[in-house]
Short mmCIF file of C-alpha atoms and ligand atoms in Angstrom, two decimals:
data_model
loop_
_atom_site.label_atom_id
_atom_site.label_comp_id
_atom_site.label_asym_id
_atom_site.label_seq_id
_atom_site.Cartn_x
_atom_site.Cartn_y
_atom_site.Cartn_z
CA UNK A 745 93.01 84.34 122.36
CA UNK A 746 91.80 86.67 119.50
CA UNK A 747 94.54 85.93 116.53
CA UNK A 748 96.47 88.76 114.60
CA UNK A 749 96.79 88.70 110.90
CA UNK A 750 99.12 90.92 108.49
CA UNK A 751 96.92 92.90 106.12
CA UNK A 752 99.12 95.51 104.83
CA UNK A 753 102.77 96.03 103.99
CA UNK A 754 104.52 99.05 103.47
CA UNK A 755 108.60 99.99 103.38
CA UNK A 756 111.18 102.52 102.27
CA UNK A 757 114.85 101.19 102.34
CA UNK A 758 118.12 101.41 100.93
CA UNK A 759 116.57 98.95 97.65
CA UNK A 760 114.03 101.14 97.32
CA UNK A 761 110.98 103.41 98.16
CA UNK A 762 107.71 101.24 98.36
CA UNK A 763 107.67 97.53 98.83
CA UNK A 764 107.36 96.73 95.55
CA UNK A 765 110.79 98.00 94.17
CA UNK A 766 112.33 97.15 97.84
CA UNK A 767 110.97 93.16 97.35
CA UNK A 768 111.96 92.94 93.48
CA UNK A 769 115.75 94.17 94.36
CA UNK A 770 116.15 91.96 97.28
CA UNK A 771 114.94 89.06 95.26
CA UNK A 772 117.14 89.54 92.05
CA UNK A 773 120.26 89.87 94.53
CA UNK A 774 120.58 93.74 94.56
CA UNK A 775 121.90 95.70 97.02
CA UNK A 776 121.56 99.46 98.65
CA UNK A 777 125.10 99.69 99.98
CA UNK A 778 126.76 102.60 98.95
CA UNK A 779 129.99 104.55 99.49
CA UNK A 780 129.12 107.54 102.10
CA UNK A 781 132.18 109.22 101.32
CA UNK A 782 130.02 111.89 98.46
CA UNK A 783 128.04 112.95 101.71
CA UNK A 784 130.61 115.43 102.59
CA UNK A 785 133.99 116.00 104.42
CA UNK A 786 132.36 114.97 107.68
CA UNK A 787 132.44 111.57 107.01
CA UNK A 788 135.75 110.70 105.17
CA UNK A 789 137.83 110.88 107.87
CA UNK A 790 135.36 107.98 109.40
CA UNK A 791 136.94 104.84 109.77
CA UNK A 792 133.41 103.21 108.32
CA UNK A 793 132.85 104.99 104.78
CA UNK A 794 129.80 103.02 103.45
CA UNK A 795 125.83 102.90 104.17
CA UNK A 796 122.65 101.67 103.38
CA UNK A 797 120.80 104.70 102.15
CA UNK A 798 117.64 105.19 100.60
CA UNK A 799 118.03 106.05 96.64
CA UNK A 800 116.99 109.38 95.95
CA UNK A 801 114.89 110.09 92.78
CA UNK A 802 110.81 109.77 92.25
CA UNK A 803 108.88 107.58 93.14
CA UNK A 804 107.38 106.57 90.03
CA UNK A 805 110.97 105.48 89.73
CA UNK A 806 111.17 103.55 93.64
CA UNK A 807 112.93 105.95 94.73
CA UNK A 808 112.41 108.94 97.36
CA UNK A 809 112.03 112.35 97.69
CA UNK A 810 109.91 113.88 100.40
CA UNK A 811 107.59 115.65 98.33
CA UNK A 812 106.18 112.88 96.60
CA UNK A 813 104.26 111.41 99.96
CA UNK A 814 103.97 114.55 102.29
CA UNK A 815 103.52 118.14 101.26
CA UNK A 816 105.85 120.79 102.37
CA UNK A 817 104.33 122.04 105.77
CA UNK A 818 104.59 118.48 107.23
CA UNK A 819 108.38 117.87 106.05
CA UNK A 820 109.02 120.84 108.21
CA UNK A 821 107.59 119.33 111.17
CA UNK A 822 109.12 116.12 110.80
CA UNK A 823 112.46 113.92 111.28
CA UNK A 824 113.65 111.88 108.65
CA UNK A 825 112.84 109.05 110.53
CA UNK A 826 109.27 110.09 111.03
CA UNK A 827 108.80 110.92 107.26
CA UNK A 828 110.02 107.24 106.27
CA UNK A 829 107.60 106.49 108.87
CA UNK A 830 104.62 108.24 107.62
CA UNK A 831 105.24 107.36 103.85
CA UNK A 832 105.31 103.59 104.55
CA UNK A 833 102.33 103.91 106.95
CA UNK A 834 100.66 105.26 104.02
CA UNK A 835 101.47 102.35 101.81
CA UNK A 836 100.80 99.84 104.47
CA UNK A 837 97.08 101.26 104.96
CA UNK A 838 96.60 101.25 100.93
CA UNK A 839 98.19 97.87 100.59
CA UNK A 840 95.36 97.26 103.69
CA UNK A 841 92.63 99.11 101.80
CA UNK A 842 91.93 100.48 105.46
CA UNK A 843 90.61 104.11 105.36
CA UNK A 844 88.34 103.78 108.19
CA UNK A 845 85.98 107.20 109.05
CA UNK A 846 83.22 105.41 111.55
CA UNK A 847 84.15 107.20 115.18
CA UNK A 848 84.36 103.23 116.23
CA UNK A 849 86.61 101.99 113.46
CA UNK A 850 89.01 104.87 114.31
CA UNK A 851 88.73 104.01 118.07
CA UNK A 852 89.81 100.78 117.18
CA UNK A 853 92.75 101.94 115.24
CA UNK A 854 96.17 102.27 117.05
CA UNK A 855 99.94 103.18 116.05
CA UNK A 856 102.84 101.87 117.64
CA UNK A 857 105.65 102.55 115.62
CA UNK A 858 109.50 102.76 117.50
CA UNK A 859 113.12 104.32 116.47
CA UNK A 860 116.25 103.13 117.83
CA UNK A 861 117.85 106.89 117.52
CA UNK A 862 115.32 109.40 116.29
CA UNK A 863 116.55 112.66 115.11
CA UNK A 864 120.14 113.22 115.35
CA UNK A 865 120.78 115.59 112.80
CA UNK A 866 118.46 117.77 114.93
CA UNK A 867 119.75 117.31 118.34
CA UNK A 868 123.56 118.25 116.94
CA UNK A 869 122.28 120.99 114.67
CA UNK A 870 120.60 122.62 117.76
CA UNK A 871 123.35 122.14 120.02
CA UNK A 872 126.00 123.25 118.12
CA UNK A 873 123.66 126.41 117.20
CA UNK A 874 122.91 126.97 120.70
CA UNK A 875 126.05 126.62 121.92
CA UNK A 876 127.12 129.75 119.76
CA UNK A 877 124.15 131.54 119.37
CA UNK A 878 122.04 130.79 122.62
CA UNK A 879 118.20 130.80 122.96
CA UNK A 880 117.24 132.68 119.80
CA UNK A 881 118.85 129.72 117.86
CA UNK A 882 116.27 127.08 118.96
CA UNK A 883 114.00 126.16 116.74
CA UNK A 884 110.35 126.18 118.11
CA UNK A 885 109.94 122.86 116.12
CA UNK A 886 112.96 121.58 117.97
CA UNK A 887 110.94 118.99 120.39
CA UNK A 888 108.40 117.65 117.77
CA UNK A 889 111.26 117.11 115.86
CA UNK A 890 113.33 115.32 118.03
CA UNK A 891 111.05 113.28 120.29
CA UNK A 892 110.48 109.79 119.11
CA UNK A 893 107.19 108.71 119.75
CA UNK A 894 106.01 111.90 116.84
CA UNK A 895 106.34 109.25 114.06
CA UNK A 896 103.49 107.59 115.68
CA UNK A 897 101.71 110.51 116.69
CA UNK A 898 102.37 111.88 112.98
CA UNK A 899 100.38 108.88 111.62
CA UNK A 900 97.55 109.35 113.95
CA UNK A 901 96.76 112.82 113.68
CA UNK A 902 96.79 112.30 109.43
CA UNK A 903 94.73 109.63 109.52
CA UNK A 904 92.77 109.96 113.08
CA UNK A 905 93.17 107.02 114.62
CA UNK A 906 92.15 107.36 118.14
CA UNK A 907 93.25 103.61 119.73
CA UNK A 908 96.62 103.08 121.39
CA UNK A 909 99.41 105.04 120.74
CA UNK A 910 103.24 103.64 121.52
CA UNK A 911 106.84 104.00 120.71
CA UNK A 912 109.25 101.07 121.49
CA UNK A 913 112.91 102.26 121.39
CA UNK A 914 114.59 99.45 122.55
CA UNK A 915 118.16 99.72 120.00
CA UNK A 916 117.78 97.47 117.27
CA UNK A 917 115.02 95.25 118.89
CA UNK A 918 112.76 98.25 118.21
CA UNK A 919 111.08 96.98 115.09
CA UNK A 920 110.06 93.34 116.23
CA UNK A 921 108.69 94.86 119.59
CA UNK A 922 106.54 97.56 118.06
CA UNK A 923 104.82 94.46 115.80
CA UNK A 924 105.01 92.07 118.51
CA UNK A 925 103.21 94.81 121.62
CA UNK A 926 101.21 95.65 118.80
CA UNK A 927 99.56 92.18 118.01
CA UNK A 928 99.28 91.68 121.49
CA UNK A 929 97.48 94.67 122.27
CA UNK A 930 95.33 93.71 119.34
CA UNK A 931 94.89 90.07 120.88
CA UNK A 932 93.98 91.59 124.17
CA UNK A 933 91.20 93.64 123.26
CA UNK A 934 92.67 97.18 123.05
CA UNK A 935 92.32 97.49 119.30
CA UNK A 936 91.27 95.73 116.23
CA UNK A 937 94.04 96.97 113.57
CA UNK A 938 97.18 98.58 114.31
CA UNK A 939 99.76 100.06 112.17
CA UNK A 940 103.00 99.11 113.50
CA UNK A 941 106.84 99.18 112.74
CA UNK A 942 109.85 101.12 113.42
CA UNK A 943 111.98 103.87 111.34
CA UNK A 944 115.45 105.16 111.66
CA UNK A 945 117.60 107.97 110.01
CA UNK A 946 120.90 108.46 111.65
CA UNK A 947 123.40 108.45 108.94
CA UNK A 948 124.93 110.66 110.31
CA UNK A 949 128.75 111.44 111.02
CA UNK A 950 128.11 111.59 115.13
CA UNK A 951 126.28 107.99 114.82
CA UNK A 952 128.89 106.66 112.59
CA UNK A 953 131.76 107.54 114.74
CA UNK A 954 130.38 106.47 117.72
CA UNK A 955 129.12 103.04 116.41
CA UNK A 956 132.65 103.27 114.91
CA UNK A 957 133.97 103.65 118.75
CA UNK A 958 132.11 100.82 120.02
CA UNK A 959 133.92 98.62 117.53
CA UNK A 960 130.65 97.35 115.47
CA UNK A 961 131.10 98.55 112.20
CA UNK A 962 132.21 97.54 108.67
CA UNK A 963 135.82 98.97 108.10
CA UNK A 964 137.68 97.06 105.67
CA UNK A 965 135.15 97.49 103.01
CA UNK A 966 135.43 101.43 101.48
CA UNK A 967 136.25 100.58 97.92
CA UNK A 968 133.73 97.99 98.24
CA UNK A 969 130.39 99.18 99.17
CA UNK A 970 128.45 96.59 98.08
CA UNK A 971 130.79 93.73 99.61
CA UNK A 972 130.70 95.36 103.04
CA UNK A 973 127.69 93.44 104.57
CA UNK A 974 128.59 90.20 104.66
CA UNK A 975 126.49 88.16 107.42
CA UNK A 976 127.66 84.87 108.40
CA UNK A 977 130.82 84.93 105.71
CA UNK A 978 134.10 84.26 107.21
CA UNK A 979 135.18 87.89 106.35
CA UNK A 980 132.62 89.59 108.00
CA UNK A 981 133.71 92.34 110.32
CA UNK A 982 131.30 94.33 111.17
CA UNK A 983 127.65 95.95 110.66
CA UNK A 984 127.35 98.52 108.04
CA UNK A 985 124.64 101.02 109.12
CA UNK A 986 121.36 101.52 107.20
CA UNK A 987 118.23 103.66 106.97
CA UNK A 988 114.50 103.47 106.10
CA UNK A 989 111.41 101.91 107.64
CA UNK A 990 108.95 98.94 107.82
CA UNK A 991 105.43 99.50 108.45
CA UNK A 992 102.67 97.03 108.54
CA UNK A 993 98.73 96.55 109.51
CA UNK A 994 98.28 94.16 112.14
CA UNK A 995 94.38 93.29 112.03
CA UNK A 996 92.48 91.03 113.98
CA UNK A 997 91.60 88.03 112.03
CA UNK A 998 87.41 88.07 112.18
CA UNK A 999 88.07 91.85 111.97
CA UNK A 1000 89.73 91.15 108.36
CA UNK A 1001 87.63 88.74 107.30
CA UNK A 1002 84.43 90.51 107.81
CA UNK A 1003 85.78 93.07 105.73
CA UNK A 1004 87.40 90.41 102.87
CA UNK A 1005 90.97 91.62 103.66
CA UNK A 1006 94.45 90.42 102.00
CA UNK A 1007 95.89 88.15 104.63
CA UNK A 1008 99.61 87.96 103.84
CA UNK A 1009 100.49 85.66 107.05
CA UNK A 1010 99.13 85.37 110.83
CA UNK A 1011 101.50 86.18 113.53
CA UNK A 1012 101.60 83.47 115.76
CA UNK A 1013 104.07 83.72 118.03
CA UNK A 1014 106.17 87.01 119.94
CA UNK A 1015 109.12 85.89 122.15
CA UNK A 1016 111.45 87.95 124.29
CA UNK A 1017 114.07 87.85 126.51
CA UNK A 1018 117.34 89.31 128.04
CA UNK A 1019 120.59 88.15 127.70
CA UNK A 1020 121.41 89.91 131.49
CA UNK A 1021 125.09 89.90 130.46
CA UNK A 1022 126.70 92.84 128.96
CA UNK A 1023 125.72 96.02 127.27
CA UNK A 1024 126.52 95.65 123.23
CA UNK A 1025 128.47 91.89 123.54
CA UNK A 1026 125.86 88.51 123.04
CA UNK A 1027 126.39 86.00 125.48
CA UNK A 1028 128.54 83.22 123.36
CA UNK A 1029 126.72 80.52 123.55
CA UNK A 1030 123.42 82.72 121.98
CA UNK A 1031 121.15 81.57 125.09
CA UNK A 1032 119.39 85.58 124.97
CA UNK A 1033 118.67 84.48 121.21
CA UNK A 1034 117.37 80.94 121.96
CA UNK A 1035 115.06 81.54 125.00
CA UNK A 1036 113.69 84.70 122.82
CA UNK A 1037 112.93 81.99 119.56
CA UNK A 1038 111.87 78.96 121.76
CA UNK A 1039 108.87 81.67 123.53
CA UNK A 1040 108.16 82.57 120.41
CA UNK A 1041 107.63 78.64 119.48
CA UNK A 1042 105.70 78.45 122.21
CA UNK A 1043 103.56 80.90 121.95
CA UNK A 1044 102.53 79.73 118.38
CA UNK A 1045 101.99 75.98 119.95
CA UNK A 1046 104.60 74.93 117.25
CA UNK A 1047 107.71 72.45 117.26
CA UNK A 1048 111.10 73.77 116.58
CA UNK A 1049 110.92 71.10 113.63
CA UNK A 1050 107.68 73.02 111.79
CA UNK A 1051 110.28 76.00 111.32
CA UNK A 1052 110.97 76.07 107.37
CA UNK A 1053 112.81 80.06 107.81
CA UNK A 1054 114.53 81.83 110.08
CA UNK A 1055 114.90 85.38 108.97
CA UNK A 1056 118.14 85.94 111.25
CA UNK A 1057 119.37 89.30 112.84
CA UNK A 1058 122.86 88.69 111.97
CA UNK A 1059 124.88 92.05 111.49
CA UNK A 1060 127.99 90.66 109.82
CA UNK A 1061 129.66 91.22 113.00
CA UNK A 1062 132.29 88.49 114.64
CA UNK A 1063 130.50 87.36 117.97
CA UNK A 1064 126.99 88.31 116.93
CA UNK A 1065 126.23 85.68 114.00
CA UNK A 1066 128.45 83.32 115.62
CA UNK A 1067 125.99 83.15 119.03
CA UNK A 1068 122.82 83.64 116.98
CA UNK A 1069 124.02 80.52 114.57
CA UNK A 1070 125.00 78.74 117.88
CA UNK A 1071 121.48 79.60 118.96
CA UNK A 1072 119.96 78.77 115.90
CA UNK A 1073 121.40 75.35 115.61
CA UNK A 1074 120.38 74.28 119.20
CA UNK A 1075 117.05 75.12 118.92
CA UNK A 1076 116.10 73.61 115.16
CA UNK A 1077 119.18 70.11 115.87
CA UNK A 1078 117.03 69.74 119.53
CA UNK A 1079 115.64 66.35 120.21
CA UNK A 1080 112.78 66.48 118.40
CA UNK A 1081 114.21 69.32 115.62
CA UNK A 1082 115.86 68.41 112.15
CA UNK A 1083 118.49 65.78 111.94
CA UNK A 1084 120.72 67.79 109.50
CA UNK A 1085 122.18 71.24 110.12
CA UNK A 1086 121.92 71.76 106.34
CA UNK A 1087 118.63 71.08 106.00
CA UNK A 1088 117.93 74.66 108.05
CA UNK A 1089 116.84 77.67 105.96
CA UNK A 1090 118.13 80.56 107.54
CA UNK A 1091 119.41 83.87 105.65
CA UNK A 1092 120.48 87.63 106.70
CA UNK A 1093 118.82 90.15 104.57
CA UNK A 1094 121.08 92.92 105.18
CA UNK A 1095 123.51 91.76 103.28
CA UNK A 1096 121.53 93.37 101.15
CA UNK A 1097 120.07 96.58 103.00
CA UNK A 1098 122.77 96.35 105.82
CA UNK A 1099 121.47 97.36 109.92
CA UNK A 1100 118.53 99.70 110.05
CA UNK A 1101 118.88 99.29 113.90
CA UNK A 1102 115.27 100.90 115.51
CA UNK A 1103 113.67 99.54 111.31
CA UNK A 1104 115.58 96.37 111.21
CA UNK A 1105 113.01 94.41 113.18
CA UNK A 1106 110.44 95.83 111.49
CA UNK A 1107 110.90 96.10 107.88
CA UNK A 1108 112.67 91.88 108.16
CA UNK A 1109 109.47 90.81 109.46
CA UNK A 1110 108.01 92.46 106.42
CA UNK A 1111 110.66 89.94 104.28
CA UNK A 1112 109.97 87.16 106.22
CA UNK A 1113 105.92 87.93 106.04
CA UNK A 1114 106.46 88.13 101.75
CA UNK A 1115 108.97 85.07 102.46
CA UNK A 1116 105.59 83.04 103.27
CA UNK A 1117 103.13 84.75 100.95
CA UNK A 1118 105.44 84.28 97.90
CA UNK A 1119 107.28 80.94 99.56
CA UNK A 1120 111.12 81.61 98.60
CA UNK A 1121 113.89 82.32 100.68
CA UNK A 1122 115.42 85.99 100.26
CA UNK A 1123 119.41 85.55 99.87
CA UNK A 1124 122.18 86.59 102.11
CA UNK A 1125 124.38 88.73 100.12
CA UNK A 1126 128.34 88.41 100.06
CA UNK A 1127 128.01 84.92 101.29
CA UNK A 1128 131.13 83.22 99.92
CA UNK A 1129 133.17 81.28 102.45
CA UNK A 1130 131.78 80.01 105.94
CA UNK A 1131 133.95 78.53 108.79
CA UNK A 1132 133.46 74.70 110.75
CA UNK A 1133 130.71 75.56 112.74
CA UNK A 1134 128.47 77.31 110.16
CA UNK A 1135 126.80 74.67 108.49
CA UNK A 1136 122.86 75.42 107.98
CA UNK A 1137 121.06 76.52 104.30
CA UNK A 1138 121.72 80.68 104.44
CA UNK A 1139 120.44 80.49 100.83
CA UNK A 1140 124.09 82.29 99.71
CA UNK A 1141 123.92 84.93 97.23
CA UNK A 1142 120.40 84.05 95.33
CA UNK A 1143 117.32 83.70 96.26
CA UNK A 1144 115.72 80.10 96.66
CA UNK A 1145 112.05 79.08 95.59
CA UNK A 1146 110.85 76.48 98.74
CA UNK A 1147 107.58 76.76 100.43
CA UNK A 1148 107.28 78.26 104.02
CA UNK A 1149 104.37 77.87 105.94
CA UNK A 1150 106.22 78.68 109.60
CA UNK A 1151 108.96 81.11 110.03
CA UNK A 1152 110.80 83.26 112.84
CA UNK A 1153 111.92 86.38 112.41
CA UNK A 1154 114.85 87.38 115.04
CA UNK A 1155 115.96 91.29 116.51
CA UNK A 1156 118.59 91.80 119.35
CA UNK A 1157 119.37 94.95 120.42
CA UNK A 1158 121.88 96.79 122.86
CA UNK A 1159 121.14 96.44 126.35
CA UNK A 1160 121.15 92.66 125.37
CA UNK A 1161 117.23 93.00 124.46
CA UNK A 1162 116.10 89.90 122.16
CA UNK A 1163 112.37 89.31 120.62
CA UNK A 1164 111.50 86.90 117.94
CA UNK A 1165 108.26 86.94 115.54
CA UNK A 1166 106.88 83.59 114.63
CA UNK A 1167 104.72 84.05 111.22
CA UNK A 1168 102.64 81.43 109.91
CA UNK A 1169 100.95 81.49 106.53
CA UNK A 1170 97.00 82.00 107.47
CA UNK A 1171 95.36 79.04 107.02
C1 NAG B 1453 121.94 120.23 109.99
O1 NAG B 1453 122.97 120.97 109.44
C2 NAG B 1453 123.49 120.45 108.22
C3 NAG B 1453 124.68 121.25 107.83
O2 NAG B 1453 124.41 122.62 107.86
C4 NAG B 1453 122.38 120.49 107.17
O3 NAG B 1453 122.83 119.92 105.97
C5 NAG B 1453 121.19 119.69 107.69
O4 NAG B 1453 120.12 119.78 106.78
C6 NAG B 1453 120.77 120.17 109.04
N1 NAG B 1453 119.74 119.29 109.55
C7 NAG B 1453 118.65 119.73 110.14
C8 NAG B 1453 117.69 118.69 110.66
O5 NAG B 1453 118.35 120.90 110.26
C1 NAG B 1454 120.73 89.47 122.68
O1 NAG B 1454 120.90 90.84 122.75
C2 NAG B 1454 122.25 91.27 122.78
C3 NAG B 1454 122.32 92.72 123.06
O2 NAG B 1454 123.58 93.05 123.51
C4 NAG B 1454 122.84 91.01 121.47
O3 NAG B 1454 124.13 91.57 121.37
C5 NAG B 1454 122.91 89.56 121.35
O4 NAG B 1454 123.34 89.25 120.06
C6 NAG B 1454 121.58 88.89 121.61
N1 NAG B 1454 121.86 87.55 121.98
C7 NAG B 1454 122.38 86.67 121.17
C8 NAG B 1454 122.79 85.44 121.85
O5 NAG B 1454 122.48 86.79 120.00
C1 NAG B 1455 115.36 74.21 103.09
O1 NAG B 1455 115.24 74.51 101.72
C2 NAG B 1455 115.54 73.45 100.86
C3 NAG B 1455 115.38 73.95 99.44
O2 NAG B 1455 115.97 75.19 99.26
C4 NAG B 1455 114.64 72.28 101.11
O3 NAG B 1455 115.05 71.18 100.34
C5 NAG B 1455 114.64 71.90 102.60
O4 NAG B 1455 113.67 70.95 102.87
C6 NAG B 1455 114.37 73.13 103.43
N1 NAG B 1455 114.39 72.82 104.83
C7 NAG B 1455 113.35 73.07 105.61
C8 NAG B 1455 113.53 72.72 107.05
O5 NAG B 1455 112.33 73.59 105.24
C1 NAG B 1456 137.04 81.29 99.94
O1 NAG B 1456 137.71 80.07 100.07
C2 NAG B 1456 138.39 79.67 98.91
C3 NAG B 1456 139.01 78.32 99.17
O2 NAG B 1456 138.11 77.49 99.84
C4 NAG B 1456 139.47 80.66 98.56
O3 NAG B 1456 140.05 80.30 97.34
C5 NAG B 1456 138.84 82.03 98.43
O4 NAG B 1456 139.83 83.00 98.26
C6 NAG B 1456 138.03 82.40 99.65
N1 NAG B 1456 137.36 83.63 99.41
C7 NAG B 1456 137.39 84.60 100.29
C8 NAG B 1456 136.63 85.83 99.90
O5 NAG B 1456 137.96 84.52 101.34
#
């Protein structure tokens, strides 16, 4: 089996634009929750007022603003999601130092890079225009806009990379199974690098509502903002929804080293499984998460004990941390795992960033990847109480420095769709 290896990283998110910023904020504890209620009238009289949103400003400053990473012809044409997309594809192939112009090398370059939602601004903006104004009101950029699968096509046409070229969009699984189809399609044969991830944009009043509906988001939290994501804390109630994306270069490994790449970690491992149960409710007893970490183990040839991280999915909702930590627990306190709950390192990150649903996968993996490079746990933020059963490390409020050669990154998504990344550091 040919093995994968991260070369590049690249991320906008609610702690920042670029990695860099993003990294240094999620290390010193900061946070990119923020009240939603300045977005307009649309969304006060939403029972969930706050959001992870990307900061506005330059970038010099890690911030965003479209014009600083696309000029003004290709903002038109784009999504949101697709510009996020494109920007940290950018930074990824930099971080890479992959600018490839051989017809061969761009053969063997592919995209896959999924959403969860895509472009929901557009899709209401057009229907509530053509529902007034008929035909003449549709936009003859409508489709590019709204299909899903343009982020990756985006990338490809900028940088003409000819290999494979896929969208997941698989709810918030997306992320983990664009890296994890990607590495495999690079450990097949298809392709030698691949720039993978997911992106999402859908702050949006319709989104909130109906997320709102389903009974999954932070409510209690509105003069809060930045108390709102609390994963694993016995207050948590709920997800609070989030934007950006997570882009990285997945290379093969004699590919990189021929060419005296970075290697930030190998992936060695993919798991994935169904929960077959419900359509947004885990399964209580986590067995969707546990099958999708113990392939994943597998896969890599490694012993639940070798895990030092687990980068969890964890939403602050009720049920959802409560199976994953069930899961979690029964797969690292197995018979030949760790004798001591509290002796597992496991942590939410969007505590910190909140759920980027169709991104979440994608730019965690990218924290747990740095987790191994840099070897410290990122903190789960809000982190103040825990109940009986909740007993592991989840490195509460600050950071901790500990080395990390193994780690497994988890996404479950509606539908009851689970995947897990294992990441090693390359050796
Ligand atoms: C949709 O309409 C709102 C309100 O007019 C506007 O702020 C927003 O930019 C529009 N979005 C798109 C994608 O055209
Ligand atoms: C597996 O996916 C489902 C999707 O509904 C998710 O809700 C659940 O949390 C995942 N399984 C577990 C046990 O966490
Ligand atoms: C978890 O981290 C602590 C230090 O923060 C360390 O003492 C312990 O060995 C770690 N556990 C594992 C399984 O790596
Ligand atoms: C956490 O628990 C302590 C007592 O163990 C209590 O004093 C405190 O109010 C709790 N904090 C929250 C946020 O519930």
């Amino acid at each position: 089996m040919r093995r994968v290896v991260i070369t590049g990283l690249g991320a906008i998110t609610p702690l920042g634009a670029g990695v860099k910023t993003t990294w240094r904020r999620l290390l010193e504890s900061g946070d990119g929750i923020v009240s939603t209620t300045k977005l307009g009238t649309d969304f006060t009289s939403l029972p969930s007022q706050v959001a992870g949103l990307v900061p506005l400003g330059s970038r010099s400053d890690g911030r965003w603003q479209a014009k600083d990473w696309l000029p003004a012809s290709e903002e038109r044409q784009m999504a949101l999601f697709a510009q996020y997309a494109i920007a940290s594809a950018h930074e990824a192939l930099e971080d890479a130092g992959w600018h490839p112009t051989a017809q061969a090398d761009l053969e063997a370059t592919g995209v896959t890079i999924g959403s969860g939602i895509g472009n929901l601004d557009e899709a209401y903006n057009t229907s509530v225009a053509f529902s007034h104004g008929g035909y003449r009101k549709v936009s003859p950029l409508f489709v590019p806009r709204l299909l899903i699968n343009l982020a990756a096509g985006h990338v490809s046409i900028r940088y003409g990379f000819k290999g494979p070229n896929h969208a997941a969009t698989t709810a918030c699984t997306t992320g983990v199974h664009a890296i994890g189809d990607a590495s495999r399609l690079i450990a097949f044969g298809d392709a030698d690098v691949m720039v993978a991830g997911g992106a999402e944009s859908c702050i949006h009043p319709l989104a909130i509502a109906g997320f709102a509906r389903a009974r999954s988001l932070a409510t209690a939290w509105n003069d809060k903002p930045s108390a709102s994501s609390r994963p694993f804390d016995t207050n948590r109630a709920g997800f609070v929804i989030g934007e950006g994306a997570g882009i990285m270069v997945l290379e093969e490994l004699e590919h990189a080293k021929a060419r005296k790449a970075n290697i930030y970690a190998e992936i060695r491992g993919y798991g994935l499984s169904s929960d077959a149960y419900h359509m947004t409710a885990p399964r209580e007893d986590g067995e969707g998460a546990f099958l999708a970490m113990r392939h994943a183990l597998r896969h890599a040839q490694a012993k639940p004990a070798d895990v030092d991280y687990i980068n969890a999915h964890a939403t602050s909702t009720v049920l959802g941390d409560a199976a994953e930590n069930r899961a979690i627990k029964r797969l690292l306190l197995g018979p030949d795992g760790k004798s001591s709950a509290s002796q597992i390192n496991v942590s939410s990150t969007k505590g910190a960033i909140g759920h980027l649903l169709g991104a979440a996968g994608a730019v965690e993996a990218l924290f747990t990847t740095l987790a191994i490079h840099r070897n410290v746990l990122p903190p789960t933020l809000n982190l103040e109480n825990t109940s009986e059963d909740f007993d592991c490390n989840y490195v509460p409020k600050t950071a901790q420095q500990h080395a990390v050669d193994l780690a497994i990154s988890n996404s479950f998504g509606f539908g009851g769709t689970n995947a897990s990344l294992c990441l090693g550091a390359y050796r």
